[in-house]
Amino acid sequence: MKCLLGFVFMIWLLPGYSTGIHVGPGQTYKTIYGIKAVHPGDTIYMHSGVYTDAGQVFDSLIGTASKWITIRPYQNDSVSIHVQYTFQHAQYLKVTGLHFYGNDPAQYGKYFHLLFFDYSYACYTSIHNIIVDNCSFTDHNVPVALGNTAASLKITGTDTFEVVNCLFKNCTNVADGVSMNADRFGLIKNCRFENIDGNGSHCKGGSHNIRYEQNLFINCIASAINIGGATGSQFFCPASNATFEADSITVYSNITIGGTVGFDFITCNHSYVVNNTCYKSTSFAFRCLNENNIYPFGNDYCYNNIFAPYSVNGIYMNAGGLTDFSTFYFKNNLFHDFKNTDPSSISWNELPNAHISGSIIVDPMFKDTAGRDFSLLKGSPAIGKGLSVSNPLSDYHTIAFATSRSIGALEYAGNTVINNYEEASNISIFPNPAHGIFNISWMGAGSIRFIEVYNSKGQLVYSGKQSGYFIKLDISRHAKGLYRVVMETNTSVRYSQNIIAE
C-alpha cells in the first residue's frame, strides 16, 4: 500500500506554541503536507477547494491531552479531498467537517482508502486519541483492478478513537465503510452508512472494546456490521498479543435497512448485540459463522432486537462452522417476515445448543416504514417486552429506555402528531440528535431553496430561505425534543425528515 503513496513529508513539532495554520488556494501552504511545523493546540484551517495533491503520508501530528491538534474547514468553506490522506504518527488529533470524495477518475492512482490511520511505527503508541467528526465519505469507487479490499475509513493499531456524526455513502467495489484492524477502545456513533457494496463496518484482526451506537445502515450489501472475520496473522497488531479476531464488541440502538443481513457474529467473543432494529434484510435474520479455526468463538449475546427480514428464506438464522453453540445466548428478540406469512416457529437447527428464550414471532407494528420511522405504534407487541439489561441506556433517538424496556432500537414514547411529507433518501442530516445545530446534506435533483421546521405539535417554529446542497440549521434557541424538518427544492418538491434536539 505504501508504494502508492509516494514520499513521507515530516511535519515537525516544536513545543509551547499554538496558532492557526491556513492551507489551500491562495494560502501560505497549498497542502497540509507542506506545512513546516505543527504544534500542540494548533488548528489547521483548510480553505475552499478540491484537493488533489499527491496523497502523501502525514507524520508527527502530535497534540497533548490538553492541546489537541484540529484539522477543519476555514469558517463554512467547502473542502473536498480527492486523494488518500494517511496518518502514521498522530496523537490527540481531531479531523472535522471535511468531505472525502472517491470518484474522481483523474485521481484513481492516488487513493485506495480515503482516510487511513496506519500504525507504521508502533501499535497503539503511534496513533491514539483520534476523533473523526462530522466528515463525509462519498462516491468511493475503487477500480476493479485494485481489488475490493478498500475501506472509506481504515483504522489500524489505534488506541482510543471516535468516529461520530459522519456520512458514508455510495461506495462501489469497497469492502467496508469503516474498517478496523487491531484497534481498541473505539466508538462509532450517530453515523449514516448507505449504499455500500460490502459491510457498513467491520472490526477484526484483534480489535476489542469497540462500541457501535445509534447508527443508521441503509443497503449495506454484505452486512451492516461484521463482528470478527478471518484475518491473516500478518495483519494483527504485533503488540496486541490478541488471541481473538474481535472481543467485547457492543452494538447498541442501531437501525439497519436492507442488505444481506443486519449483523454477523464471525469468530468473535464476548460481543453484545442489544436493542437494535433490522428491517428487510434480503437473506438472513441473523448470521453466526466461524471463519477462523485458530481463535475461539463464543460467549456472544443477542438480546432485545427486532429482526424483520424480507426474504424468500423467511426467518432464517444462518450459522455454520461450529457443531456446538452452547455459549451463544438469544433472548427476548422479536421476529417477523415481511415477505411471507410468519411461521409458527423458528428453526434453530443451525445453532445447536444455543440458549434461546423469550422469542416473539409477530408484526412489530412500526409507525411508518415507508418514511423510515420505526417507532412502535400503540399496542405493539414489542412494548415493554425487552429483557432487563444495563446497556444501552438510551435508544436510537437518545431517549432513555423505560424500566420495562421495549424490544428494538426505539423505546415506545407515545404517538406524536407532526406534519408528514415525503421523506427522501437523498437527505442526510447529521449529527442527529444534536444540541440544536444540524448539518443538512442534499444529494438529489435540484437544490434546497427553503426550509421549515415543525415541533411535535405541528407548530411552525422556523422558516427561512436557503440555497445549496449543504446547509447548517440552527434551532438551538428552541426547546429540546422531536422536530420535523421540511425542505423544498428548486424543482418544487417537498421532502422531510425527523430530527432530535437535545
Coordinates of N, CA and C in Angstrom, one line a residue, residues 10 33 43 59 69 138 146 162 208 216 285 290 387 390 421 435 448 476:
M10 N 7.6 15.1 6.6 CA 7.6 15.3 8.0 C 7.0 16.6 8.4
Y33 N 0.6 18.6 3.8 CA 2.0 18.0 3.9 C 3.1 19.0 3.7
T43 N -4.7 24.7 15.1 CA -5.8 24.4 14.2 C -5.3 24.6 12.8
D59 N 3.0 12.8 9.0 CA 3.8 12.2 10.0 C 3.9 13.3 11.1
I69 N -4.7 18.9 18.3 CA -4.5 19.4 17.0 C -5.8 19.2 16.2
T138 N -18.0 9.9 0.4 CA -19.0 9.6 -0.6 C -18.4 9.2 -1.9
L146 N -7.9 -2.8 -8.7 CA -7.2 -2.7 -7.4 C -7.8 -3.6 -6.4
E162 N -12.8 8.0 18.2 CA -14.2 8.1 17.9 C -14.4 8.5 16.5
H208 N -10.8 -4.9 19.9 CA -11.6 -5.1 21.1 C -12.1 -3.8 21.7
L216 N -27.3 4.5 11.6 CA -28.2 4.1 10.6 C -27.5 3.4 9.4
A285 N -32.0 -13.4 8.9 CA -32.4 -12.6 10.0 C -31.1 -12.2 10.8
N290 N -18.1 -19.3 11.9 CA -16.7 -19.5 12.4 C -15.8 -19.6 11.2
L387 N -35.7 -7.7 27.6 CA -35.0 -8.3 28.8 C -34.4 -7.1 29.6
S390 N -28.4 -3.6 31.5 CA -27.9 -2.3 32.0 C -27.5 -1.4 30.8
Y421 N -44.6 14.8 5.4 CA -44.3 14.9 3.9 C -43.5 13.7 3.5
H435 N -27.2 19.2 19.6 CA -27.6 20.2 20.5 C -28.1 21.5 19.8
I448 N -31.8 22.7 -2.5 CA -32.7 23.2 -1.5 C -32.9 24.7 -1.7
S476 N -31.2 26.0 18.1 CA -30.7 25.8 19.5 C -31.5 26.6 20.5

